[in-house]
Amino acid sequence: MRGDPGAHELIAPGSLNAVLSLLANEPGKWTPIAGGTELMVAHAAGRLTARNLVSLWGIGDLRFIRIHSDSIVVGAGSTFRDLRAHVTISGDFPLLSKAAGWIGSIANQSRATLGGNLVNGSPAADSSPVLLAYDAEVELISVRGTRRLPYAEFHTGYKQNVLAADELLYAVHLPRRFAQHRQYLRKVGTRRAMAISKVALAGCAFVERGTVREIRLGVASVAAYPTRLYRTEKAICGKTIGPETIRAARAAVSADIVPIDDIRSTAEYRRIVTGNLLQEFLSGLDAPRENMTLSLAQWNEADGESAVNAMLACCGAHKWAASMIAHRPIANESDLHDIADRMWETMKESDWMEAFACHPRIGERTVSQGSSESLTWSQQEQSSISTAAETTLRQLAEGNARYEERFGFTYIVCATGKSPEEMLSILNRRLSSDRAAELREAAEQQRQIMHIRLRKWLDE
Ligand SMILES: Cc1cc2nc3c(=O)[nH]c(=O)nc-3n(C[C@H](O)[C@H](O)[C@H](O)COP(=O)(O)OP(=O)(O)OC[C@H]3O[C@@H](n4cnc5c(N)ncnc54)[C@H](O)[C@@H]3O)c2cc1C
C-alpha cells in the first residue's frame, strides 16, 4: 500500500543550527530525513509512521570530508558517492571505499548518506562492519553541544541507538593508522551489488613476525545490529596464525554472534559462513607482504603458458585461469584477489567441475587430473588426515562414494585448519543437501581454496 503524501509535513530549514533548534524546541516531533533512501521506501510502502520530517539534504555543515594528519572526519551528510570519489579515503580506508560501492546502485549512492546508513541501524548495513574494524568514533550534535563515542557503542538494539531526541549524528572520525595493517572485507549475498548481505565481515589486523598484535572484526547480518567480535578478537590477539588459532577463533565467533533464520538465509548457514570468512581472513595474515609484488611482477611479465600454469595450480578451471591472464598486469595482492573473485563469479557449472576434478578425494593422496603443484598443495591442505583414526578414514571413503553417487562430483571442502572429524561431519551434513545448493557450496569451498593458494603462490 502506498503512503499518502498529504499525511506528512516536510520542512527544510536549510542550516544545521536551524534544524538543531527545531529538534530542541519540539523534541520527538521531527524526524530527520537526509537522502531519503530508507524513509521514502518506507513511505512508498505505506510504512512511514513519522508525520513531521525535517530535511538535512543540502546542509553543507553536514556534508564534508576533512583530512587531518592523524584522522579523517566524514560529515554524516556525505553520500556514498562522495566517499567513493575521495582519494584519501580510497588510499587510507580502502574497505570503506569498497563498501560504499556496494550500497545499491550508482543512483542510490548519490543520495544515500553515511549518517542515514548508521542511524537507520539495519543489521545488514554495509558501512557498519568496516567502521567497526577501523575503530571509528561517532560525533553527535545538539544545541547542548557535541559528544563523541566509539561507533561500537552507538547501536543498543535492533534499530535502536544512543541518539537523544534532540540530537543528530554529526560526523564519523576515522584514525589514520592502518597503513601497515592487513585489511579484509567480504559480503556474502545473493549478488555483490543491489543485494542485502546474508553475512558480511570486515577485519583489520596488525601482524608482527607472525604474531597478531592487534585485531578488530566487525560483522553484519548475524546479530540484531552490526557487532564487534570482541571474544573472537581476544582469542586471536597475541597468538601466531596457524590451525590452532583458526580453530579457537572459529569456536569463539560462534559465541559472539546471534544469527537468525529469515527470508534471506538460515541461522546455521550464517554461522558457518561467518566462520569461513574469518578463516579466510586469518589464513591470509601469515603471508609476508614483502615478497608479494616480486612474485606478481614476475607473473605479470611471464610468458602466457607459465602464467596460465601458475593460475591453474590455484584453481584448475582453464577458463578462469585464462581470464586471470587477460587482466595482466595486476597491480597488487588486493586487486589479484578481487579479480579472482569476479572471474570466479562468471564461471559456469562445467568450469566448476573442471576445478573440482583437480582435487584428490578427502582422505586420498592422488588424483588423475591437475598439476603436480596443485597435488602437493592438496596434500598440505589435507595434512591433518595423517592423524585420522582408521574408522574415520573408512567413513570418509564411504561418504565420498555416496556423495559422488548422489551429486556426480568430488566432495570439495576447504581442508586447511580442519580436522578429519570436522571434514567428515561436514560431509555427512552436506549429503542431505539438494544438488543445486550443494553445487553452490562446493563452488564456494573451491573459491576459498583458490584464495589460500593465491596467497601461497605470492609468498613463494
Ligand atoms: C534500492 C536500494 C538499495 C539499497 N542497497 C543497500 C545496500 O546494498 N547496503 C546498505 O547498507 N543499504 C542499502 N540501502 C539502504 C539505504 O540506501 C542506506 O541505508 C542509506 O545509507 C540511508 O541513507 P539516507 O541518507 O538515504 O537515509 P534516510 O532515508 O534519509 O534516513 C534513514 C534514517 O536515518 C535518520 N537520519 C539520517 N541522517 C541522520 C542524521 N545525520 N542524524 C540523525 N538521524 C539521521 C533518519 O531519521 C532515518 O531514520 C538501499 C536502499 C535502496 C532504496
Short mmCIF file of C-alpha atoms and ligand atoms in Angstrom, two decimals:
data_model
loop_
_atom_site.label_atom_id
_atom_site.label_comp_id
_atom_site.label_asym_id
_atom_site.label_seq_id
_atom_site.Cartn_x
_atom_site.Cartn_y
_atom_site.Cartn_z
CA MET A 1 0.00 0.00 0.00
CA ARG A 2 1.42 3.43 -0.94
CA GLY A 3 1.70 6.21 1.65
CA ASP A 4 -0.42 9.35 1.47
CA PRO A 5 1.80 12.44 0.88
CA GLY A 6 -0.88 14.66 2.43
CA ALA A 7 -0.43 12.85 5.75
CA HIS A 8 3.18 14.14 6.10
CA GLU A 9 4.76 17.52 6.61
CA LEU A 10 8.28 18.18 5.25
CA ILE A 11 10.26 21.30 6.06
CA ALA A 12 13.78 22.30 5.02
CA PRO A 13 15.20 25.00 7.33
CA GLY A 14 18.45 24.90 5.32
CA SER A 15 21.01 25.23 8.13
CA LEU A 16 22.35 22.93 10.82
CA ASN A 17 21.62 25.41 13.61
CA ALA A 18 18.01 25.85 12.49
CA VAL A 19 17.47 22.07 12.44
CA LEU A 20 19.04 21.67 15.89
CA SER A 21 16.84 24.45 17.34
CA LEU A 22 13.76 22.78 15.90
CA LEU A 23 14.72 19.41 17.44
CA ALA A 24 15.44 21.11 20.79
CA ASN A 25 12.19 23.09 20.87
CA GLU A 26 9.92 20.18 19.94
CA PRO A 27 11.81 17.02 20.96
CA GLY A 28 10.45 13.83 19.38
CA LYS A 29 8.17 15.68 16.93
CA TRP A 30 10.58 15.96 13.98
CA THR A 31 12.24 13.10 12.13
CA PRO A 32 15.37 14.00 10.15
CA ILE A 33 15.44 12.92 6.52
CA ALA A 34 18.75 13.01 4.66
CA GLY A 35 18.96 11.19 1.29
CA GLY A 36 15.56 9.61 1.97
CA THR A 37 16.54 6.23 0.51
CA GLU A 38 15.25 4.46 3.62
CA LEU A 39 12.41 6.78 4.57
CA MET A 40 10.99 7.20 1.05
CA VAL A 41 10.95 3.43 0.57
CA ALA A 42 9.03 3.18 3.86
CA HIS A 43 6.69 5.93 2.65
CA ALA A 44 6.09 4.23 -0.69
CA ALA A 45 5.21 1.04 1.15
CA GLY A 46 2.81 2.89 3.48
CA ARG A 47 5.08 2.12 6.47
CA LEU A 48 6.33 5.61 7.28
CA THR A 49 4.93 6.42 10.72
CA ALA A 50 6.81 9.74 11.10
CA ARG A 51 4.43 12.62 10.27
CA ASN A 52 6.83 15.58 10.53
CA LEU A 53 10.04 15.44 8.55
CA VAL A 54 12.92 17.88 8.65
CA SER A 55 15.31 17.77 5.73
CA LEU A 56 19.08 17.55 6.19
CA TRP A 57 19.70 17.34 2.45
CA GLY A 58 21.83 20.17 1.11
CA ILE A 59 23.15 21.28 4.53
CA GLY A 60 26.84 21.93 3.85
CA ASP A 61 27.73 21.70 7.57
CA LEU A 62 26.86 18.00 7.46
CA ARG A 63 28.38 17.14 4.09
CA PHE A 64 32.16 17.35 4.31
CA ILE A 65 35.28 15.21 4.39
CA ARG A 66 38.08 16.80 6.44
CA ILE A 67 41.59 15.45 6.30
CA HIS A 68 43.86 15.82 9.35
CA SER A 69 47.33 14.37 9.84
CA ASP A 70 46.04 11.69 12.24
CA SER A 71 42.39 11.29 11.24
CA ILE A 72 39.70 11.78 8.64
CA VAL A 73 36.37 13.25 9.68
CA VAL A 74 33.40 12.44 7.47
CA GLY A 75 30.24 14.52 7.85
CA ALA A 76 27.10 12.43 8.35
CA GLY A 77 25.51 14.04 5.28
CA SER A 78 28.27 12.78 2.96
CA THR A 79 26.91 10.42 0.35
CA PHE A 80 28.46 7.08 -0.55
CA ARG A 81 29.32 8.63 -3.90
CA ASP A 82 31.33 11.32 -2.04
CA LEU A 83 33.17 8.55 -0.18
CA ARG A 84 33.93 6.54 -3.31
CA ALA A 85 35.27 9.59 -5.13
CA HIS A 86 37.64 10.66 -2.33
CA VAL A 87 41.26 9.71 -2.97
CA THR A 88 42.40 9.86 0.67
CA ILE A 89 39.55 7.59 1.69
CA SER A 90 40.32 5.05 -1.03
CA GLY A 91 44.03 5.23 -0.08
CA ASP A 92 43.76 5.10 3.73
CA PHE A 93 40.43 3.33 4.15
CA PRO A 94 40.05 1.06 1.13
CA LEU A 95 37.41 -1.05 2.88
CA LEU A 96 35.16 1.98 3.28
CA SER A 97 35.52 2.77 -0.43
CA LYS A 98 34.73 -0.82 -1.28
CA ALA A 99 31.64 -0.93 0.98
CA ALA A 100 30.44 2.41 -0.47
CA GLY A 101 30.48 0.76 -3.89
CA TRP A 102 28.15 -1.96 -2.61
CA ILE A 103 25.33 0.36 -1.48
CA GLY A 104 22.59 -0.23 -4.02
CA SER A 105 23.08 1.31 -7.46
CA ILE A 106 25.04 4.40 -8.54
CA ALA A 107 21.80 6.40 -8.36
CA ASN A 108 21.29 5.20 -4.80
CA GLN A 109 24.88 6.06 -3.83
CA SER A 110 24.29 9.64 -5.00
CA ARG A 111 21.55 10.11 -2.37
CA ALA A 112 22.30 7.59 0.38
CA THR A 113 24.26 9.18 3.23
CA LEU A 114 26.67 7.62 5.69
CA GLY A 115 24.65 9.11 8.56
CA GLY A 116 21.39 7.63 7.23
CA ASN A 117 23.00 4.21 6.88
CA LEU A 118 24.21 4.25 10.51
CA VAL A 119 21.15 5.81 12.15
CA ASN A 120 18.79 3.55 10.25
CA GLY A 121 20.71 0.78 12.04
CA SER A 122 19.93 -2.15 9.77
CA PRO A 123 21.81 -5.26 10.98
CA ALA A 124 22.91 -5.63 7.32
CA ALA A 125 24.19 -2.06 6.78
CA ASP A 126 27.25 -2.25 4.54
CA SER A 127 29.25 0.60 6.08
CA SER A 128 28.93 -0.68 9.65
CA PRO A 129 31.37 -3.67 9.78
CA VAL A 130 34.04 -1.50 8.15
CA LEU A 131 33.66 1.31 10.70
CA LEU A 132 33.89 -1.27 13.48
CA ALA A 133 37.09 -2.72 12.00
CA TYR A 134 38.58 0.77 11.63
CA ASP A 135 37.81 1.69 15.27
CA ALA A 136 35.67 4.66 14.18
CA GLU A 137 34.10 7.13 16.57
CA VAL A 138 30.82 8.95 16.03
CA GLU A 139 30.20 12.57 16.94
CA LEU A 140 26.67 13.59 17.92
CA ILE A 141 25.41 17.17 17.97
CA SER A 142 22.58 19.14 19.59
CA VAL A 143 22.07 22.70 20.84
CA ARG A 144 23.67 21.43 24.07
CA GLY A 145 26.98 20.78 22.25
CA THR A 146 28.72 17.72 20.83
CA ARG A 147 29.76 14.37 22.27
CA ARG A 148 31.93 11.58 20.87
CA LEU A 149 31.78 7.85 21.46
CA PRO A 150 33.14 4.69 19.82
CA TYR A 151 30.90 3.62 16.94
CA ALA A 152 30.92 0.16 18.57
CA GLU A 153 28.76 1.69 21.36
CA PHE A 154 26.32 3.53 19.07
CA HIS A 155 23.77 0.75 18.48
CA THR A 156 21.90 -0.54 21.51
CA GLY A 157 19.39 -2.97 19.95
CA TYR A 158 17.54 -3.75 16.73
CA LYS A 159 17.30 -0.32 15.01
CA GLN A 160 17.98 1.34 18.41
CA ASN A 161 20.82 3.75 19.16
CA VAL A 162 22.06 6.22 21.75
CA LEU A 163 20.83 9.38 19.95
CA ALA A 164 18.69 11.61 22.16
CA ALA A 165 15.51 13.15 20.70
CA ASP A 166 17.23 16.49 20.11
CA GLU A 167 20.46 15.05 18.64
CA LEU A 168 21.75 14.43 15.13
CA LEU A 169 24.60 12.25 14.03
CA TYR A 170 27.14 14.88 13.03
CA ALA A 171 30.27 13.07 11.85
CA VAL A 172 32.36 9.90 11.84
CA HIS A 173 36.01 10.07 12.91
CA LEU A 174 38.48 7.56 11.44
CA PRO A 175 42.01 7.27 12.86
CA ARG A 176 44.71 7.25 10.15
CA ARG A 177 46.94 4.50 11.49
CA PHE A 178 46.25 1.40 9.42
CA ALA A 179 48.80 1.69 6.62
CA GLN A 180 50.67 -1.37 7.94
CA HIS A 181 47.53 -3.33 8.89
CA ARG A 182 46.08 -6.24 6.95
CA GLN A 183 42.55 -5.40 5.92
CA TYR A 184 39.71 -7.65 4.82
CA LEU A 185 36.11 -7.16 3.70
CA ARG A 186 33.73 -9.64 2.24
CA LYS A 187 29.98 -9.66 1.84
CA VAL A 188 28.11 -12.82 1.09
CA GLY A 189 24.80 -12.07 -0.56
CA THR A 190 22.77 -13.30 -3.45
CA ARG A 191 24.70 -10.82 -5.59
CA ARG A 192 27.54 -8.39 -4.83
CA ALA A 193 25.57 -5.21 -5.58
CA MET A 194 21.89 -4.37 -5.05
CA ALA A 195 21.67 -7.21 -2.55
CA ILE A 196 21.32 -7.19 1.20
CA SER A 197 24.08 -9.21 2.81
CA LYS A 198 23.44 -12.62 4.31
CA VAL A 199 26.72 -12.19 6.17
CA ALA A 200 29.49 -9.57 5.94
CA LEU A 201 32.79 -9.46 7.78
CA ALA A 202 35.40 -6.71 7.95
CA GLY A 203 38.77 -7.17 9.61
CA CYS A 204 41.78 -5.01 10.35
CA ALA A 205 44.84 -6.61 11.95
CA PHE A 206 48.43 -5.73 12.72
CA VAL A 207 50.75 -8.72 12.50
CA GLU A 208 54.38 -8.68 13.66
CA ARG A 209 56.66 -11.61 12.80
CA GLY A 210 53.69 -13.95 12.53
CA THR A 211 52.03 -12.81 15.79
CA VAL A 212 48.77 -10.89 15.75
CA ARG A 213 49.38 -7.76 17.85
CA GLU A 214 46.06 -6.04 17.20
CA ILE A 215 42.83 -7.13 15.53
CA ARG A 216 39.34 -5.75 15.16
CA LEU A 217 36.48 -7.59 13.49
CA GLY A 218 33.09 -6.20 12.54
CA VAL A 219 30.15 -8.22 11.24
CA ALA A 220 26.76 -7.54 9.69
CA SER A 221 23.62 -9.65 9.42
CA VAL A 222 24.50 -12.07 12.22
CA ALA A 223 23.01 -10.20 15.20
CA ALA A 224 20.30 -7.63 15.92
CA TYR A 225 22.71 -4.84 14.97
CA PRO A 226 26.21 -4.57 13.46
CA THR A 227 28.56 -6.02 16.03
CA ARG A 228 32.25 -6.12 17.05
CA LEU A 229 33.52 -9.67 17.63
CA TYR A 230 35.21 -8.94 20.95
CA ARG A 231 35.52 -12.55 22.14
CA THR A 232 36.92 -13.66 18.81
CA GLU A 233 39.41 -10.81 18.77
CA LYS A 234 40.56 -11.84 22.26
CA ALA A 235 41.00 -15.45 21.11
CA ILE A 236 43.30 -14.28 18.28
CA CYS A 237 45.26 -11.36 19.76
CA GLY A 238 48.80 -12.28 20.84
CA LYS A 239 48.67 -15.64 19.00
CA THR A 240 50.58 -16.83 15.98
CA ILE A 241 48.44 -17.69 12.98
CA GLY A 242 48.03 -21.42 12.42
CA PRO A 243 45.43 -24.18 12.59
CA GLU A 244 45.17 -23.91 16.42
CA THR A 245 44.40 -20.19 16.40
CA ILE A 246 41.99 -20.55 13.50
CA ARG A 247 40.16 -23.34 15.32
CA ALA A 248 39.96 -21.26 18.54
CA ALA A 249 38.74 -18.23 16.57
CA ARG A 250 36.04 -20.26 14.81
CA ALA A 251 34.84 -21.57 18.16
CA ALA A 252 34.83 -18.05 19.68
CA VAL A 253 32.94 -16.49 16.80
CA SER A 254 30.02 -18.80 17.39
CA ALA A 255 29.65 -17.31 20.87
CA ASP A 256 29.96 -13.73 19.55
CA ILE A 257 27.08 -13.83 17.08
CA VAL A 258 23.33 -14.41 17.31
CA PRO A 259 22.24 -15.18 13.73
CA ILE A 260 18.59 -15.73 12.88
CA ASP A 261 16.58 -17.59 10.22
CA ASP A 262 14.90 -15.17 7.83
CA ILE A 263 13.84 -14.94 4.18
CA ARG A 264 17.43 -14.41 3.03
CA SER A 265 19.13 -17.26 4.87
CA THR A 266 19.23 -19.62 7.83
CA ALA A 267 20.96 -19.07 11.16
CA GLU A 268 23.04 -22.22 10.60
CA TYR A 269 24.25 -21.06 7.18
CA ARG A 270 25.14 -17.64 8.60
CA ARG A 271 27.09 -19.24 11.47
CA ILE A 272 29.11 -21.43 9.09
CA VAL A 273 29.77 -18.64 6.61
CA THR A 274 30.91 -16.24 9.36
CA GLY A 275 33.44 -18.89 10.44
CA ASN A 276 34.53 -19.39 6.82
CA LEU A 277 35.06 -15.67 6.23
CA LEU A 278 37.00 -15.36 9.46
CA GLN A 279 39.18 -18.30 8.47
CA GLU A 280 39.77 -16.77 5.05
CA PHE A 281 40.96 -13.51 6.65
CA LEU A 282 43.14 -15.25 9.24
CA SER A 283 44.70 -17.65 6.72
CA GLY A 284 46.00 -14.65 4.78
CA LEU A 285 47.58 -12.96 7.77
CA ASP A 286 50.76 -15.03 7.90
CA ALA A 287 51.77 -14.36 4.30
CA PRO A 288 54.63 -11.83 4.32
CA ARG A 289 53.91 -8.63 2.36
CA GLU A 290 57.43 -8.02 1.11
CA ASN A 291 57.52 -10.83 -1.48
CA MET A 292 54.12 -10.13 -2.92
CA THR A 293 54.97 -7.56 -5.53
CA LEU A 294 58.02 -9.50 -6.67
CA SER A 295 56.02 -12.70 -7.46
CA LEU A 296 53.26 -10.70 -9.03
CA ALA A 297 55.70 -8.57 -11.03
CA GLN A 298 57.35 -11.73 -12.38
CA TRP A 299 53.99 -13.27 -13.24
CA ASN A 300 52.86 -10.06 -14.96
CA GLU A 301 55.91 -10.42 -17.26
CA ALA A 302 55.86 -14.23 -17.67
CA ASP A 303 55.04 -15.96 -20.98
CA GLY A 304 51.40 -16.96 -21.43
CA GLU A 305 51.86 -20.68 -20.75
CA SER A 306 53.81 -20.21 -17.49
CA ALA A 307 51.34 -17.57 -16.34
CA VAL A 308 48.35 -19.86 -17.02
CA ASN A 309 50.05 -22.78 -15.27
CA ALA A 310 50.67 -20.66 -12.16
CA MET A 311 46.95 -19.88 -12.01
CA LEU A 312 45.89 -23.47 -12.75
CA ALA A 313 47.75 -24.64 -9.64
CA CYS A 314 45.48 -22.29 -7.64
CA CYS A 315 42.28 -23.32 -9.41
CA GLY A 316 42.08 -25.96 -12.13
CA ALA A 317 39.42 -24.32 -14.34
CA HIS A 318 41.11 -23.33 -17.63
CA LYS A 319 38.59 -20.60 -18.41
CA TRP A 320 39.18 -18.97 -15.02
CA ALA A 321 42.99 -19.17 -15.48
CA ALA A 322 42.72 -17.62 -18.96
CA SER A 323 40.52 -14.81 -17.66
CA MET A 324 43.10 -14.03 -14.96
CA ILE A 325 45.83 -13.76 -17.60
CA ALA A 326 43.65 -11.37 -19.58
CA HIS A 327 43.77 -8.98 -16.62
CA ARG A 328 47.57 -8.68 -16.58
CA PRO A 329 49.27 -6.55 -15.36
CA ILE A 330 47.63 -6.83 -11.94
CA ALA A 331 48.88 -4.10 -9.61
CA ASN A 332 48.74 -5.69 -6.17
CA GLU A 333 47.57 -8.55 -3.99
CA SER A 334 44.24 -6.99 -3.20
CA ASP A 335 43.42 -6.50 -6.89
CA LEU A 336 44.51 -10.07 -7.62
CA HIS A 337 42.04 -11.44 -5.08
CA ASP A 338 39.27 -9.12 -6.23
CA ILE A 339 39.75 -10.11 -9.88
CA ALA A 340 39.96 -13.79 -8.92
CA ASP A 341 36.56 -13.46 -7.21
CA ARG A 342 34.97 -11.53 -10.04
CA MET A 343 36.18 -14.07 -12.61
CA TRP A 344 35.06 -16.98 -10.43
CA GLU A 345 31.57 -15.45 -10.28
CA THR A 346 31.35 -15.61 -14.08
CA MET A 347 32.22 -19.33 -14.28
CA LYS A 348 29.66 -21.96 -15.23
CA GLU A 349 28.99 -25.43 -13.86
CA SER A 350 31.36 -27.04 -16.41
CA ASP A 351 34.21 -24.78 -15.17
CA TRP A 352 33.44 -25.64 -11.54
CA MET A 353 33.54 -29.34 -12.44
CA GLU A 354 36.92 -28.91 -14.07
CA ALA A 355 38.27 -27.24 -10.93
CA PHE A 356 36.75 -29.85 -8.58
CA ALA A 357 38.29 -32.69 -10.60
CA CYS A 358 41.81 -31.49 -9.74
CA HIS A 359 41.39 -32.27 -6.02
CA PRO A 360 42.12 -35.70 -4.57
CA ARG A 361 39.22 -37.04 -2.53
CA ILE A 362 39.44 -36.10 1.16
CA GLY A 363 41.48 -38.91 2.72
CA GLU A 364 43.25 -39.84 -0.55
CA ARG A 365 46.62 -38.67 -1.83
CA THR A 366 46.32 -38.98 -5.60
CA VAL A 367 44.20 -37.59 -8.40
CA SER A 368 44.30 -38.19 -12.14
CA GLN A 369 43.98 -34.52 -13.13
CA GLY A 370 45.71 -31.24 -12.20
CA SER A 371 49.34 -30.18 -11.91
CA SER A 372 51.90 -31.68 -9.55
CA GLU A 373 52.00 -28.37 -7.65
CA SER A 374 48.23 -28.49 -7.19
CA LEU A 375 48.56 -32.04 -5.84
CA THR A 376 51.33 -31.02 -3.41
CA TRP A 377 49.17 -28.17 -2.11
CA SER A 378 46.17 -30.51 -1.76
CA GLN A 379 48.30 -32.86 0.33
CA GLN A 380 49.45 -29.97 2.55
CA GLU A 381 45.89 -28.72 2.93
CA GLN A 382 44.73 -32.18 3.95
CA SER A 383 47.75 -32.79 6.21
CA SER A 384 45.55 -33.43 9.28
CA ILE A 385 44.42 -36.66 7.57
CA SER A 386 47.67 -38.30 8.74
CA THR A 387 46.24 -38.13 12.29
CA ALA A 388 42.89 -39.75 11.34
CA ALA A 389 41.73 -42.94 13.04
CA GLU A 390 41.07 -45.99 10.81
CA THR A 391 37.31 -45.70 11.35
CA THR A 392 37.28 -42.03 10.34
CA LEU A 393 39.20 -42.86 7.15
CA ARG A 394 36.77 -45.66 6.35
CA GLN A 395 33.75 -43.41 6.98
CA LEU A 396 35.27 -40.69 4.80
CA ALA A 397 35.81 -43.20 1.96
CA GLU A 398 32.21 -44.44 2.28
CA GLY A 399 30.90 -40.86 2.47
CA ASN A 400 32.93 -39.82 -0.60
CA ALA A 401 31.45 -42.69 -2.60
CA ARG A 402 27.88 -41.86 -1.53
CA TYR A 403 28.49 -38.17 -2.26
CA GLU A 404 29.78 -38.86 -5.79
CA GLU A 405 26.90 -41.18 -6.49
CA ARG A 406 24.39 -38.58 -5.28
CA PHE A 407 25.89 -35.41 -6.81
CA GLY A 408 28.20 -36.62 -9.59
CA PHE A 409 31.35 -34.77 -8.46
CA THR A 410 34.05 -35.00 -5.79
CA TYR A 411 33.32 -33.70 -2.26
CA ILE A 412 35.13 -30.34 -2.03
CA VAL A 413 35.84 -28.75 1.33
CA CYS A 414 38.44 -26.13 2.25
CA ALA A 415 40.55 -28.53 4.33
CA THR A 416 43.06 -26.00 5.71
CA GLY A 417 42.83 -25.93 9.51
CA LYS A 418 40.15 -28.64 9.65
CA SER A 419 40.47 -31.96 11.48
CA PRO A 420 39.45 -35.24 9.76
CA GLU A 421 36.45 -35.45 12.07
CA GLU A 422 35.30 -31.93 11.08
CA MET A 423 35.61 -32.78 7.39
CA LEU A 424 33.63 -35.98 7.95
CA SER A 425 30.88 -34.20 9.84
CA ILE A 426 30.62 -31.51 7.11
CA LEU A 427 30.45 -34.29 4.50
CA ASN A 428 27.63 -36.02 6.36
CA ARG A 429 25.72 -32.76 6.72
CA ARG A 430 26.13 -31.84 3.05
CA LEU A 431 24.98 -35.26 1.89
CA SER A 432 21.43 -34.19 2.74
CA SER A 433 21.58 -31.00 0.58
CA ASP A 434 19.83 -30.78 -2.75
CA ARG A 435 22.14 -30.80 -5.78
CA ALA A 436 21.80 -27.09 -6.68
CA ALA A 437 22.62 -25.97 -3.13
CA GLU A 438 25.48 -28.45 -2.89
CA LEU A 439 26.96 -27.28 -6.17
CA ARG A 440 26.98 -23.69 -4.91
CA GLU A 441 28.55 -24.77 -1.62
CA ALA A 442 31.26 -26.74 -3.43
CA ALA A 443 31.97 -23.72 -5.66
CA GLU A 444 32.26 -21.52 -2.56
CA GLN A 445 34.71 -24.02 -0.97
CA GLN A 446 36.71 -24.04 -4.20
CA ARG A 447 36.79 -20.22 -4.09
CA GLN A 448 38.24 -20.29 -0.58
CA ILE A 449 40.87 -22.85 -1.59
CA MET A 450 41.75 -20.67 -4.57
CA HIS A 451 42.43 -17.65 -2.31
CA ILE A 452 44.58 -19.64 0.09
CA ARG A 453 46.62 -20.91 -2.86
CA LEU A 454 46.95 -17.47 -4.45
CA ARG A 455 48.46 -16.29 -1.17
CA LYS A 456 50.82 -19.27 -1.02
CA TRP A 457 51.85 -18.66 -4.59
CA LEU A 458 52.54 -14.97 -3.94
CA ASP A 459 54.56 -15.99 -0.94
CA GLU A 460 56.88 -18.28 -2.91
C1 LIG B 1 17.42 0.29 -3.96
C2 LIG B 1 18.13 0.37 -2.63
C3 LIG B 1 19.27 -0.40 -2.42
C4 LIG B 1 19.95 -0.33 -1.20
N1 LIG B 1 21.06 -1.10 -1.02
C5 LIG B 1 21.75 -1.03 0.14
C6 LIG B 1 22.91 -1.83 0.33
O1 LIG B 1 23.34 -2.58 -0.52
N2 LIG B 1 23.55 -1.73 1.53
C7 LIG B 1 23.11 -0.88 2.53
O2 LIG B 1 23.75 -0.83 3.58
N3 LIG B 1 21.99 -0.12 2.36
C8 LIG B 1 21.31 -0.18 1.20
N4 LIG B 1 20.17 0.58 1.03
C9 LIG B 1 19.67 1.39 2.15
C10 LIG B 1 19.99 2.90 2.13
O3 LIG B 1 20.31 3.38 0.85
C11 LIG B 1 21.09 3.28 3.12
O4 LIG B 1 20.80 2.84 4.41
C12 LIG B 1 21.35 4.79 3.15
O5 LIG B 1 22.67 4.99 3.58
C13 LIG B 1 20.41 5.59 4.03
O6 LIG B 1 20.81 6.96 3.97
P1 LIG B 1 19.76 8.12 3.66
O7 LIG B 1 20.51 9.38 3.75
O8 LIG B 1 19.05 7.86 2.39
O9 LIG B 1 18.79 7.89 4.89
P2 LIG B 1 17.30 8.45 5.14
O10 LIG B 1 16.31 7.56 4.48
O11 LIG B 1 17.22 9.90 4.87
O12 LIG B 1 17.25 8.24 6.73
C14 LIG B 1 17.42 6.97 7.30
C15 LIG B 1 17.32 7.10 8.83
O13 LIG B 1 18.41 7.85 9.34
C16 LIG B 1 17.96 9.02 10.05
N5 LIG B 1 18.97 10.03 9.79
C17 LIG B 1 19.54 10.33 8.59
N6 LIG B 1 20.56 11.19 8.77
C18 LIG B 1 20.62 11.46 10.11
C19 LIG B 1 21.49 12.27 10.93
N7 LIG B 1 22.51 12.97 10.43
N8 LIG B 1 21.27 12.28 12.25
C20 LIG B 1 20.24 11.59 12.79
N9 LIG B 1 19.41 10.79 12.08
C21 LIG B 1 19.62 10.74 10.75
C22 LIG B 1 16.57 9.28 9.54
O14 LIG B 1 15.77 9.94 10.50
C23 LIG B 1 16.10 7.85 9.29
O15 LIG B 1 15.67 7.28 10.50
C24 LIG B 1 19.47 0.53 -0.17
C25 LIG B 1 18.31 1.31 -0.39
C26 LIG B 1 17.65 1.23 -1.60
C27 LIG B 1 16.42 2.06 -1.79
#
